[in-house]
Structures are given as structure tokens and as C-alpha cells.
Tab-separated table of C-alpha atoms in Angstrom:
chain	number	residue	atom	x	y	z
A	1	MET	CA	-39.226	29.527	31.310
A	2	LEU	CA	-41.873	27.046	30.694
A	3	ASN	CA	-43.397	25.428	33.816
A	4	LEU	CA	-41.964	22.039	34.245
A	5	LEU	CA	-45.305	19.804	34.219
A	6	GLY	CA	-48.762	20.272	32.452
A	7	THR	CA	-49.977	21.319	29.165
A	8	GLN	CA	-50.104	25.224	27.454
A	9	MET	CA	-49.993	26.934	24.971
A	10	CYS	CA	-47.177	28.464	23.326
A	11	ALA	CA	-46.257	31.733	21.314
A	12	CYS	CA	-44.398	28.991	18.790
A	13	GLY	CA	-48.579	28.013	18.200
A	14	LYS	CA	-47.941	24.720	19.461
A	15	ALA	CA	-49.664	23.162	22.843
A	16	HIS	CA	-46.719	21.894	25.220
A	17	THR	CA	-47.062	18.508	27.135
A	18	ASP	CA	-45.596	16.340	28.854
A	19	SER	CA	-47.506	13.363	30.846
A	20	ILE	CA	-45.228	13.782	33.780
A	21	THR	CA	-47.482	13.856	37.100
A	22	GLN	CA	-44.668	14.462	39.741
A	23	LEU	CA	-40.887	15.227	39.484
A	24	ALA	CA	-39.621	14.789	43.374
A	25	VAL	CA	-35.822	16.525	43.228
A	26	GLY	CA	-34.105	16.509	46.682
A	27	LYS	CA	-32.532	15.095	49.779
A	28	GLY	CA	-35.071	13.012	50.665
A	29	ALA	CA	-37.321	12.492	47.958
A	30	LEU	CA	-37.665	8.575	47.944
A	31	GLU	CA	-39.082	8.485	51.281
A	32	LYS	CA	-42.499	10.194	49.744
A	33	LEU	CA	-42.541	6.619	46.898
A	34	PRO	CA	-45.581	5.368	48.860
A	35	ASP	CA	-47.521	8.689	48.492
A	36	TYR	CA	-46.830	8.860	45.019
A	37	ILE	CA	-47.652	5.435	44.393
A	38	LYS	CA	-51.278	6.392	45.849
A	39	ILE	CA	-51.074	9.305	43.853
A	40	LEU	CA	-51.230	7.396	40.786
A	41	GLY	CA	-54.172	4.794	42.282
A	42	GLY	CA	-51.662	2.105	42.565
A	43	THR	CA	-51.758	-0.974	44.972
A	44	LYS	CA	-49.237	-3.171	44.349
A	45	PRO	CA	-46.087	-1.941	42.789
A	46	PHE	CA	-43.565	-4.260	40.497
A	47	VAL	CA	-39.799	-3.192	41.220
A	48	LEU	CA	-37.469	-3.560	38.340
A	49	SER	CA	-33.875	-3.132	38.876
A	50	ASP	CA	-30.704	-4.945	38.222
A	51	ARG	CA	-27.537	-6.453	39.779
A	52	ASN	CA	-25.928	-2.541	40.650
A	53	THR	CA	-29.045	-0.536	40.851
A	54	PHE	CA	-30.742	-2.869	43.758
A	55	ALA	CA	-27.687	-2.068	45.812
A	56	ALA	CA	-27.752	1.340	44.258
A	57	ALA	CA	-31.307	1.953	45.427
A	58	GLY	CA	-33.404	-1.227	44.818
A	59	ASP	CA	-33.269	-2.709	48.358
A	60	GLU	CA	-34.232	0.359	50.138
A	61	VAL	CA	-37.125	0.718	47.692
A	62	CYS	CA	-38.201	-2.502	48.526
A	63	ALA	CA	-37.526	-2.033	52.522
A	64	LEU	CA	-39.536	1.210	52.012
A	65	LEU	CA	-42.643	-0.507	50.382
A	66	SER	CA	-42.212	-3.244	53.034
A	67	ARG	CA	-42.050	-0.545	55.743
A	68	SER	CA	-45.445	0.686	54.697
A	69	ASP	CA	-47.151	-2.190	54.531
A	70	ILE	CA	-47.275	-2.181	50.611
A	71	PRO	CA	-47.707	-5.707	49.092
A	72	TYR	CA	-44.707	-5.893	45.943
A	73	ALA	CA	-43.519	-8.203	43.178
A	74	ALA	CA	-39.454	-7.509	42.086
A	75	TYR	CA	-36.906	-8.418	39.774
A	76	SER	CA	-33.933	-7.976	39.702
A	77	PHE	CA	-31.545	-9.172	36.452
A	78	PRO	CA	-28.944	-11.252	37.936
A	79	HIS	CA	-26.156	-9.808	34.999
A	80	ASP	CA	-23.145	-7.167	35.699
A	81	HIS	CA	-24.341	-5.306	32.664
A	82	VAL	CA	-27.620	-5.473	30.906
A	83	VAL	CA	-27.710	-5.252	26.908
A	84	PRO	CA	-31.129	-2.776	26.099
A	85	ASP	CA	-32.288	-5.513	23.868
A	86	GLU	CA	-34.963	-8.015	22.570
A	87	LYS	CA	-33.584	-10.672	25.460
A	88	ALA	CA	-33.415	-8.126	28.139
A	89	VAL	CA	-37.219	-6.731	26.948
A	90	GLY	CA	-38.153	-9.992	26.867
A	91	GLU	CA	-37.101	-10.940	30.510
A	92	ALA	CA	-38.494	-8.302	31.940
A	93	ILE	CA	-42.141	-9.017	30.543
A	94	LEU	CA	-41.665	-12.759	31.493
A	95	HIS	CA	-41.062	-11.898	35.340
A	96	PHE	CA	-43.837	-9.105	34.956
A	97	ASP	CA	-46.476	-10.175	37.854
A	98	SER	CA	-49.720	-8.975	35.955
A	99	SER	CA	-51.620	-8.345	39.460
A	100	CYS	CA	-49.338	-5.534	39.702
A	101	ASP	CA	-50.692	-1.782	39.184
A	102	VAL	CA	-47.914	0.160	38.735
A	103	ILE	CA	-44.228	-0.217	37.488
A	104	ILE	CA	-41.096	0.965	39.028
A	105	ALA	CA	-38.050	1.141	37.882
A	106	VAL	CA	-34.823	1.480	39.753
A	107	GLY	CA	-31.710	2.868	37.531
A	108	SER	CA	-30.574	5.269	35.294
A	109	GLY	CA	-30.692	4.843	31.304
A	110	VAL	CA	-31.042	1.018	30.809
A	111	MET	CA	-33.164	0.157	33.226
A	112	ASN	CA	-35.239	3.336	32.333
A	113	ASP	CA	-35.705	2.511	28.942
A	114	ILE	CA	-36.948	-1.137	30.003
A	115	GLY	CA	-39.158	0.180	32.148
A	116	LYS	CA	-40.898	2.523	29.587
A	117	ILE	CA	-41.403	-0.172	27.221
A	118	LEU	CA	-42.970	-2.795	29.810
A	119	SER	CA	-44.982	0.003	31.247
A	120	SER	CA	-46.465	0.920	27.673
A	121	ILE	CA	-46.785	-3.015	26.807
A	122	SER	CA	-49.089	-3.669	30.060
A	123	GLY	CA	-50.732	-0.253	30.086
A	124	LYS	CA	-49.413	0.223	34.012
A	125	LYS	CA	-48.499	3.652	35.273
A	126	TYR	CA	-44.526	4.400	35.775
A	127	ILE	CA	-42.811	5.497	38.322
A	128	ILE	CA	-38.608	5.911	37.775
A	129	VAL	CA	-36.412	6.309	40.740
A	130	ALA	CA	-32.981	7.853	39.168
A	131	THR	CA	-29.537	5.924	40.767
A	132	ALA	CA	-27.614	8.320	38.811
A	133	PRO	CA	-27.758	11.799	36.780
A	134	SER	CA	-26.252	10.090	33.884
A	135	MET	CA	-28.348	10.990	30.578
A	136	ASP	CA	-31.363	12.921	29.659
A	137	GLY	CA	-33.668	10.118	28.962
A	138	TYR	CA	-35.632	10.256	32.686
A	139	ALA	CA	-38.213	12.668	30.679
A	140	SER	CA	-38.139	11.498	27.346
A	141	ASP	CA	-41.014	9.276	25.619
A	142	THR	CA	-38.432	7.646	23.762
A	143	SER	CA	-36.255	4.187	24.732
A	144	SER	CA	-32.605	3.458	23.094
A	145	MET	CA	-32.469	0.117	22.330
A	146	GLU	CA	-30.431	-2.525	20.946
A	147	ARG	CA	-32.913	-4.152	18.185
A	148	SER	CA	-31.530	-6.762	15.621
A	149	GLY	CA	-28.178	-5.459	16.152
A	150	LEU	CA	-28.590	-1.792	15.343
A	151	LYS	CA	-28.983	1.129	17.536
A	152	VAL	CA	-32.623	2.499	17.665
A	153	SER	CA	-34.801	5.009	19.381
A	154	LEU	CA	-37.937	3.603	19.826
A	155	LYS	CA	-41.499	5.339	21.056
A	156	TYR	CA	-42.616	4.522	24.483
A	157	ARG	CA	-44.388	6.638	27.270
A	158	CYS	CA	-42.406	8.324	29.485
A	159	ALA	CA	-42.391	7.759	33.426
A	160	ASP	CA	-45.494	9.834	35.148
A	161	ILE	CA	-43.190	10.303	38.670
A	162	ILE	CA	-39.738	10.907	38.339
A	163	VAL	CA	-37.837	10.444	41.789
A	164	GLY	CA	-34.304	12.018	42.325
A	165	ASP	CA	-33.015	11.260	45.669
A	166	THR	CA	-29.642	13.142	45.839
A	167	ASP	CA	-28.583	11.126	48.786
A	168	ILE	CA	-28.769	8.404	46.238
A	169	LEU	CA	-27.867	10.411	42.876
A	170	LYS	CA	-24.468	11.548	44.734
A	171	ASN	CA	-23.508	8.219	45.471
A	172	ALA	CA	-23.491	7.305	41.913
A	173	PRO	CA	-19.697	5.958	40.171
A	174	ILE	CA	-18.056	9.468	39.223
A	175	HIS	CA	-18.130	7.975	36.050
A	176	MET	CA	-21.486	8.750	35.443
A	177	LEU	CA	-22.055	11.946	37.241
A	178	LYS	CA	-19.384	13.018	34.454
A	179	SER	CA	-21.585	11.449	31.698
A	180	GLY	CA	-24.094	13.269	33.170
A	181	LEU	CA	-22.581	16.791	32.638
A	182	GLY	CA	-21.406	15.421	29.187
A	183	ASP	CA	-24.841	15.066	28.129
A	184	MET	CA	-25.811	18.614	29.288
A	185	LEU	CA	-22.859	20.131	27.714
A	186	ALA	CA	-24.242	19.126	23.993
A	187	LYS	CA	-26.908	21.378	24.513
A	188	TYR	CA	-24.630	24.003	23.308
A	189	VAL	CA	-24.394	22.299	19.918
A	190	SER	CA	-28.009	21.354	19.917
A	191	ILE	CA	-29.771	24.978	20.153
A	192	ALA	CA	-27.338	26.077	18.080
A	193	GLU	CA	-28.344	23.650	15.606
A	194	TRP	CA	-31.868	23.847	16.198
A	195	ARG	CA	-31.456	27.815	15.493
A	196	ILE	CA	-29.367	27.396	12.074
A	197	SER	CA	-32.128	24.622	10.875
A	198	HIS	CA	-34.635	26.595	11.272
A	199	LEU	CA	-33.176	29.693	9.422
A	200	ILE	CA	-31.841	27.636	6.266
A	201	THR	CA	-34.842	24.812	6.122
A	202	GLY	CA	-37.633	26.214	7.549
A	203	GLU	CA	-37.569	23.340	10.730
A	204	TYR	CA	-39.754	24.137	13.403
A	205	TYR	CA	-38.307	26.143	15.998
A	206	CYS	CA	-39.500	27.399	19.693
A	207	GLU	CA	-37.363	29.934	21.943
A	208	ALA	CA	-39.182	29.538	25.006
A	209	VAL	CA	-38.586	25.427	24.718
A	210	ALA	CA	-34.442	26.481	23.839
A	211	GLU	CA	-34.410	29.178	26.896
A	212	MET	CA	-35.376	26.196	29.309
A	213	VAL	CA	-32.690	23.904	28.048
A	214	ARG	CA	-30.020	26.825	27.980
A	215	ASN	CA	-31.033	28.051	31.987
A	216	ALA	CA	-30.757	24.392	32.870
A	217	LEU	CA	-27.243	24.312	31.165
A	218	LYS	CA	-26.505	27.317	32.739
A	219	LYS	CA	-26.923	26.005	35.871
A	220	CYS	CA	-24.819	22.826	35.425
A	221	VAL	CA	-21.824	24.529	33.948
A	222	ASP	CA	-22.052	27.392	36.662
A	223	ASN	CA	-21.991	24.620	39.106
A	224	ALA	CA	-19.182	21.731	37.408
A	225	ASP	CA	-16.519	22.599	39.725
A	226	GLY	CA	-18.904	20.460	42.799
A	227	LEU	CA	-19.238	17.713	40.762
A	228	LEU	CA	-16.098	15.689	41.593
A	229	ARG	CA	-16.900	16.888	45.117
A	230	ARG	CA	-20.485	15.032	44.809
A	231	ASP	CA	-21.631	18.585	46.407
A	232	ASP	CA	-25.712	18.468	46.626
A	233	LYS	CA	-26.106	21.376	44.502
A	234	ALA	CA	-23.810	20.407	41.644
A	235	VAL	CA	-25.047	16.621	41.388
A	236	GLU	CA	-29.088	18.421	41.899
A	237	ALA	CA	-28.034	20.645	38.800
A	238	VAL	CA	-27.059	17.848	36.604
A	239	PHE	CA	-30.429	15.762	37.401
A	240	GLU	CA	-32.505	18.455	37.344
A	241	GLY	CA	-30.673	19.690	33.524
A	242	LEU	CA	-31.486	16.341	32.132
A	243	VAL	CA	-34.794	16.194	33.099
A	244	TYR	CA	-35.357	19.682	31.461
A	245	GLY	CA	-33.893	17.890	28.803
A	246	GLY	CA	-36.019	15.043	28.497
A	247	VAL	CA	-39.175	17.566	29.092
A	248	ALA	CA	-37.602	20.062	26.257
A	249	MET	CA	-37.699	16.752	23.555
A	250	SER	CA	-41.219	16.175	24.628
A	251	TYR	CA	-42.309	20.037	24.220
A	252	ALA	CA	-40.982	20.086	21.185
A	253	GLY	CA	-42.248	16.585	19.738
A	254	MET	CA	-38.796	15.966	18.640
A	255	SER	CA	-35.110	15.360	20.494
A	256	ARG	CA	-33.493	18.979	18.476
A	257	PRO	CA	-33.555	20.982	21.671
A	258	ALA	CA	-31.423	18.357	23.682
A	259	SER	CA	-28.995	16.948	20.663
A	260	GLY	CA	-26.872	17.717	17.413
A	261	VAL	CA	-23.719	16.394	15.518
A	262	GLU	CA	-22.737	15.793	18.984
A	263	HIS	CA	-25.173	13.179	19.690
A	264	TYR	CA	-24.087	11.225	16.228
A	265	PHE	CA	-20.209	11.442	16.882
A	266	SER	CA	-21.567	9.217	19.765
A	267	HIS	CA	-24.311	7.179	17.637
A	268	ILE	CA	-21.699	6.305	15.231
A	269	TRP	CA	-19.288	5.333	17.799
A	270	ASP	CA	-21.629	3.202	19.379
A	271	MET	CA	-22.817	1.291	15.857
A	272	ARG	CA	-19.113	0.837	15.281
A	273	GLY	CA	-18.971	-0.879	18.763
A	274	LEU	CA	-21.936	-2.983	17.647
A	275	GLN	CA	-20.444	-4.190	14.382
A	276	PHE	CA	-16.859	-4.693	15.005
A	277	GLY	CA	-16.680	-4.967	18.479
A	278	THR	CA	-14.407	-1.349	19.229
A	279	GLN	CA	-14.632	0.150	22.161
A	280	THR	CA	-17.275	2.532	23.410
A	281	GLU	CA	-17.780	4.678	26.344
A	282	THR	CA	-21.047	6.041	28.184
A	283	HIS	CA	-23.094	8.283	26.060
A	284	GLY	CA	-22.678	11.399	28.333
A	285	ILE	CA	-18.724	10.927	28.071
A	286	GLN	CA	-18.894	10.582	24.038
A	287	CYS	CA	-21.343	12.962	23.577
A	288	ALA	CA	-19.033	15.156	25.729
A	289	TRP	CA	-16.402	14.342	23.232
A	290	GLY	CA	-18.494	14.891	20.164
A	291	THR	CA	-18.987	18.420	21.900
A	292	LEU	CA	-15.690	19.156	21.791
A	293	LEU	CA	-15.104	18.264	18.404
A	294	ALA	CA	-18.109	19.860	16.962
A	295	ALA	CA	-16.766	22.958	19.124
A	296	LYS	CA	-13.192	23.205	17.223
A	297	LEU	CA	-14.840	22.798	13.341
A	298	TYR	CA	-17.749	25.629	14.000
A	299	ASP	CA	-14.486	27.406	15.546
A	300	ALA	CA	-12.921	26.818	11.782
A	301	LEU	CA	-16.521	27.716	10.246
A	302	ARG	CA	-16.540	30.935	11.731
A	303	THR	CA	-13.523	32.154	9.864
A	304	LEU	CA	-14.891	31.317	6.480
A	305	LYS	CA	-16.887	32.766	3.806
A	306	PRO	CA	-19.609	31.092	1.787
A	307	ASP	CA	-17.840	30.492	-1.920
A	308	ALA	CA	-20.959	29.037	-3.943
A	309	THR	CA	-18.739	28.258	-7.107
A	310	LYS	CA	-16.891	26.097	-4.450
A	311	ALA	CA	-19.716	24.588	-3.328
A	312	ILE	CA	-21.744	23.810	-6.602
A	313	ASP	CA	-18.303	22.148	-7.860
A	314	PHE	CA	-17.965	20.282	-4.646
A	315	VAL	CA	-21.605	19.177	-4.974
A	316	ASN	CA	-21.577	18.058	-8.658
A	317	GLY	CA	-18.165	15.912	-8.010
A	318	PHE	CA	-19.775	14.695	-4.902
A	319	SER	CA	-19.840	10.647	-5.908
A	320	TYR	CA	-23.093	8.898	-3.348
A	321	GLU	CA	-22.410	5.567	-4.949
A	322	ALA	CA	-18.494	5.876	-3.556
A	323	TRP	CA	-19.618	7.124	-0.445
A	324	LYS	CA	-21.937	4.572	-0.034
A	325	GLN	CA	-19.432	2.282	-0.009
A	326	GLU	CA	-16.909	3.774	2.490
A	327	LEU	CA	-20.206	3.887	4.504
A	328	ARG	CA	-20.351	0.053	4.255
A	329	ALA	CA	-17.019	-0.671	5.070
A	330	PHE	CA	-16.921	1.745	8.116
A	331	LEU	CA	-19.997	0.720	9.208
A	332	GLY	CA	-20.743	-2.484	8.285
A	333	SER	CA	-24.222	-3.502	7.919
A	334	SER	CA	-25.596	-0.616	9.819
A	335	ALA	CA	-24.632	1.282	7.015
A	336	GLU	CA	-27.866	-0.109	5.436
A	337	THR	CA	-30.055	1.857	7.068
A	338	MET	CA	-28.480	4.933	6.553
A	339	ILE	CA	-28.593	4.523	3.063
A	340	ALA	CA	-31.905	3.740	2.754
A	341	GLN	CA	-33.100	6.331	4.569
A	342	GLU	CA	-31.351	8.557	1.544
A	343	GLU	CA	-34.053	7.433	-0.563
A	344	LEU	CA	-36.352	9.127	1.276
A	345	GLU	CA	-34.649	12.301	2.315
A	346	GLN	CA	-32.581	12.855	-0.960
A	347	LYS	CA	-30.410	15.726	0.593
A	348	TYR	CA	-27.943	15.238	-2.179
A	349	ASP	CA	-30.334	16.402	-4.690
A	350	LYS	CA	-28.537	19.321	-6.516
A	351	TYR	CA	-31.273	20.993	-6.923
A	352	THR	CA	-32.810	21.531	-3.182
A	353	HIS	CA	-28.967	22.017	-2.641
A	354	LEU	CA	-29.074	25.355	-4.418
A	355	LYS	CA	-32.125	26.427	-2.226
A	356	ARG	CA	-30.274	25.533	0.839
A	357	LEU	CA	-26.735	27.199	-0.554
A	358	ASP	CA	-28.930	30.118	-1.725
A	359	LYS	CA	-30.181	30.694	2.119
A	360	ILE	CA	-26.908	29.681	3.743
A	361	ILE	CA	-25.164	32.967	1.702
A	362	GLN	CA	-28.316	35.197	2.303
A	363	ASN	CA	-28.381	34.550	5.956
A	364	TRP	CA	-24.192	33.838	6.758
A	365	ASP	CA	-24.251	36.857	9.275
A	366	GLU	CA	-27.214	35.453	11.409
A	367	ILE	CA	-25.282	32.266	11.135
A	368	LEU	CA	-22.290	33.636	12.778
A	369	ARG	CA	-24.776	35.686	15.192
A	370	ILE	CA	-26.271	32.213	16.282
A	371	LEU	CA	-23.077	30.552	16.608
A	372	ASN	CA	-21.367	33.551	19.066
A	373	GLU	CA	-24.478	33.663	21.109
A	374	GLU	CA	-25.026	30.027	21.459
A	375	LEU	CA	-21.740	27.485	21.301
A	376	PRO	CA	-18.697	28.684	23.132
A	377	SER	CA	-15.051	28.248	21.723
A	378	PHE	CA	-13.580	24.862	21.569
A	379	GLU	CA	-11.122	26.448	24.371
A	380	THR	CA	-13.936	26.717	26.433
A	381	ILE	CA	-15.208	23.429	26.128
A	382	ALA	CA	-12.120	22.150	26.766
A	383	THR	CA	-11.807	24.205	30.474
A	384	ILE	CA	-15.094	22.272	30.948
A	385	LEU	CA	-13.809	18.851	30.617
A	386	ASP	CA	-10.633	19.612	32.220
A	387	THR	CA	-12.698	20.643	35.615
A	388	ILE	CA	-14.665	17.488	35.945
A	389	GLY	CA	-11.707	15.433	34.792
A	390	ILE	CA	-12.729	14.231	31.441
A	391	PRO	CA	-9.896	13.243	28.986
A	392	LYS	CA	-9.951	15.175	25.672
A	393	ASP	CA	-8.278	12.750	24.061
A	394	LEU	CA	-10.531	9.771	22.314
A	395	SER	CA	-7.847	7.132	22.999
A	396	ALA	CA	-10.068	4.990	25.336
A	397	ILE	CA	-11.983	4.035	22.552
A	398	ASN	CA	-9.455	3.867	19.860
A	399	VAL	CA	-10.548	7.133	17.859
A	400	ASP	CA	-7.531	7.933	16.063
A	401	SER	CA	-7.554	10.848	13.562
A	402	GLN	CA	-8.788	8.756	10.672
A	403	THR	CA	-11.573	7.623	12.408
A	404	ALA	CA	-12.820	10.997	13.925
A	405	ARG	CA	-12.535	12.570	10.039
A	406	LEU	CA	-15.215	9.526	8.809
A	407	THR	CA	-17.149	9.508	11.962
A	408	PHE	CA	-17.924	13.660	11.012
A	409	LEU	CA	-18.380	12.728	7.559
A	410	ALA	CA	-21.085	10.199	8.162
A	411	THR	CA	-22.750	12.341	11.117
A	412	LYS	CA	-24.609	13.958	7.824
A	413	ASP	CA	-25.935	10.536	7.025
A	414	ILE	CA	-27.679	9.169	10.816
A	415	ARG	CA	-30.789	11.140	10.949
A	416	ASP	CA	-33.014	13.143	8.685
A	417	LYS	CA	-31.356	16.677	10.808
A	418	TYR	CA	-29.875	19.736	9.301
A	419	VAL	CA	-26.613	19.755	11.470
A	420	LEU	CA	-22.753	20.441	10.995
A	421	SER	CA	-21.735	18.093	8.491
A	422	ARG	CA	-24.552	18.740	6.203
A	423	LEU	CA	-23.917	22.726	6.889
A	424	ALA	CA	-20.457	22.207	5.701
A	425	TRP	CA	-21.831	19.611	2.673
A	426	ASP	CA	-23.625	22.496	1.260
A	427	LEU	CA	-21.324	24.608	1.710
A	428	GLY	CA	-18.689	22.801	-0.219
A	429	VAL	CA	-16.133	22.172	3.151
A	430	LEU	CA	-16.777	18.890	4.205
A	431	GLU	CA	-13.580	17.456	3.521
A	432	ASP	CA	-11.815	20.670	4.866
A	433	LEU	CA	-13.539	20.752	8.065
A	434	SER	CA	-12.928	16.440	8.232
A	435	GLU	CA	-9.137	16.975	8.122
A	436	LEU	CA	-9.163	19.185	11.194
A	437	LEU	CA	-9.858	16.040	13.204
């Protein structure tokens, strides 16, 4: 297993680097915050929170700074729900005290994403005090934002110090605890697809990074039954696992170790929410559902044998012009970004398809071996969801079978990443698999 912090050369040929100076996880971890400020050379922090995260830990942070005779400035968004968009970033910037030399964000996904941007823009060091083990962005160098109405991942610096006090984390809303484990379950799919893509497209792959994620995921699943009891060990396992997921992405220089087609299900549901006002859930819960659907489709894929004639006939009959119209109807204006991306990717090119198909057929036994090694069955994933109380139907976000089918079809277009839907398109079984949803 890789060391968490620092820079090191790896057998994969890369120097894996992360910028985290300190990771503090466990009971009472917050009490060392004054020491962490000093480690970063800070004298006056700026504390950023929202109404909920201030109540969860922000007031405690401010009280601790006062007791330690550390001057500070603070701003708490006066909203019940902060949308991670241009307005929120502008609001944080306008309230930032330029005499502060360290930024402390208190929260989870949204506050951390805004904190990263504020740190990058101001050039100040950054500490995140986590309030929920709900997502894997704590150690990543991207911010998930809504820009001009579109969901985007923007490159920014990650935190210098991450503080995860289990006394705070375990008291997060139970929905957020479930969300964190849901985001971790996605790693089953992401590692399998990373290995498959390496085999078919030659994409970079690092076994050491993959093993780091596997170990963290196993610890989470092994302790899953304690999550609903807010057991310290279970909560700590999920939080550490999410941090390892972020570090893995930094080590690999991409999101591959932590997200695959299951994340694309979630992204597309979010895009529809932005475009049409359809109901959405937390990212982690949606990733859990995406993992369940992906496991169902991969179970079906395991029973198939590549048929070159069927694959070529399917690709020859595929009309990208017709598909663009379906995308626009399903995703609205957000489809335009995906359509523009295809101009660069050319994934539907018939010549490159033949090259990939040849690789798939040659390596089919190895692909099946990877799936058997990495990805549990639909039934196993369903049992884990039952254990942590995540419902297996998608009625909460009004996803019926037709919406699920179109979501799967659209996952091949959302990013330039070789995932299940692209493999299914190459094999000519995309429509066959989509009908199973």
C-alpha cells in the first residue's frame, strides 16, 4: 500500500505526488487545529462555512481559535442550501478578509469545493475541517461546480491539511453517512473499468494506486454494518476511504481510480436536474444506484461472447445524427457540450472501432477475469445497499426504466473515458444491455 503523503517514484513509472501536509483522522482531531495553522505558517485564518456546517463544527472551530488567542475572520453563507456556482464563489470572495493568511473551510462537498477555489485565487494555504464522510473530494484537486448551468469539474488545488474528527463526522445526518459509503462502492466499477481500458486502449494504469483503493474499499465494506449505528470504526473507515480515493486520483493524475460509468449515471441525473428540474439525490447515493445498475449490466456482459459480425453490423447501422437528436431531447442544452466533445474524441470512427474490437476479442478471457476479480455481482451490491439502508429502486428521483435506459446510452458521451457503455457499443450489444434496465 502506498504511503498517503508526499512524493514517491512508483513501478508504474510515475512520481506520485500529493500536496497534503497533514491528514488528521480520529476522535478529538479538531483540538490540534491551532497546531496545524502554525504548521502552515498562518497567524490569522479565514473560516468559511454555511448555516448547517457552522452548527455542525464551525462554531466549535471559532471557539477553539478564540481559546487559543488566534485572531480570525469568518463568513457563513446565510442559506439553507448553497449551490456551488458562480454566485457562491463570488459571495465567498467578496467576504474574504485579505489580511487572513490561511483559509479554513468547514463542511463537506460544497464548502470544500468553494474553499479550494478561494485558496487557489487568493494564494493562501487551505485547511478543510470535514463535517461528513459523504464524498471523495476532500483530497482531490478538482472542484465540482455548476458553471453557466452545466455541471463541470474544475482544476484547483486540494487542501494542505484535512481534519476528520470522528466525534463530528459520526453526528452527520445519516443520509450523508450512507452517501459516503455509496461513493466508495463506486470504486468496484472504477478499478475494473480502469484495468479494462488499459487492456483495450492502452490507457495508463497503476496497480499500486488500484491496490490502495481496493484496500480502502474493503475496510469500508467490512465495517458497513456499523454505519447506521454511527460506530466510530465504520465512520472512520468511510472517511479514510474517501480521502484515499481523492489521493488516488491525485497520484494517477485523473479520476480513473475513483469513478467510472456509475459516476456517469449520477452526472447525467444531475444534468437533467439542472435542465428540467427533475429530482436528484446526493452524489454518493446516486453513485450507489449507478454501481447497482452497472453490476446488473456487467453480470449480463459476463454471459456474452464477442460476435465480430454483430458488432460491425451494429456500428455500420449506427446513426450519430439520430443519436444527437436523442441526446438533445434527453439532456437539453447540456447535450451540446457532449456533442462538441465528440468532434475531438471521434470515438464513433469505424476504423478505430475495428482496432478496439480486435483487442476486445483477443483479450476477452482476460476481460472476464478482471470482472470476476474486481466487481461483485448485482446481488452482492444489493445486499450491501440493504445493510446501509439505501433503497434499491430509483423512484426517489423519478427514474423509470426508459430514463434508466437513456441514461446508460448517454454515459458513453459524457467524458473521454472508456467505460461499460463504450465497451458495449464496440461489441454491438449496447441496445441489448440497455433494455435490461
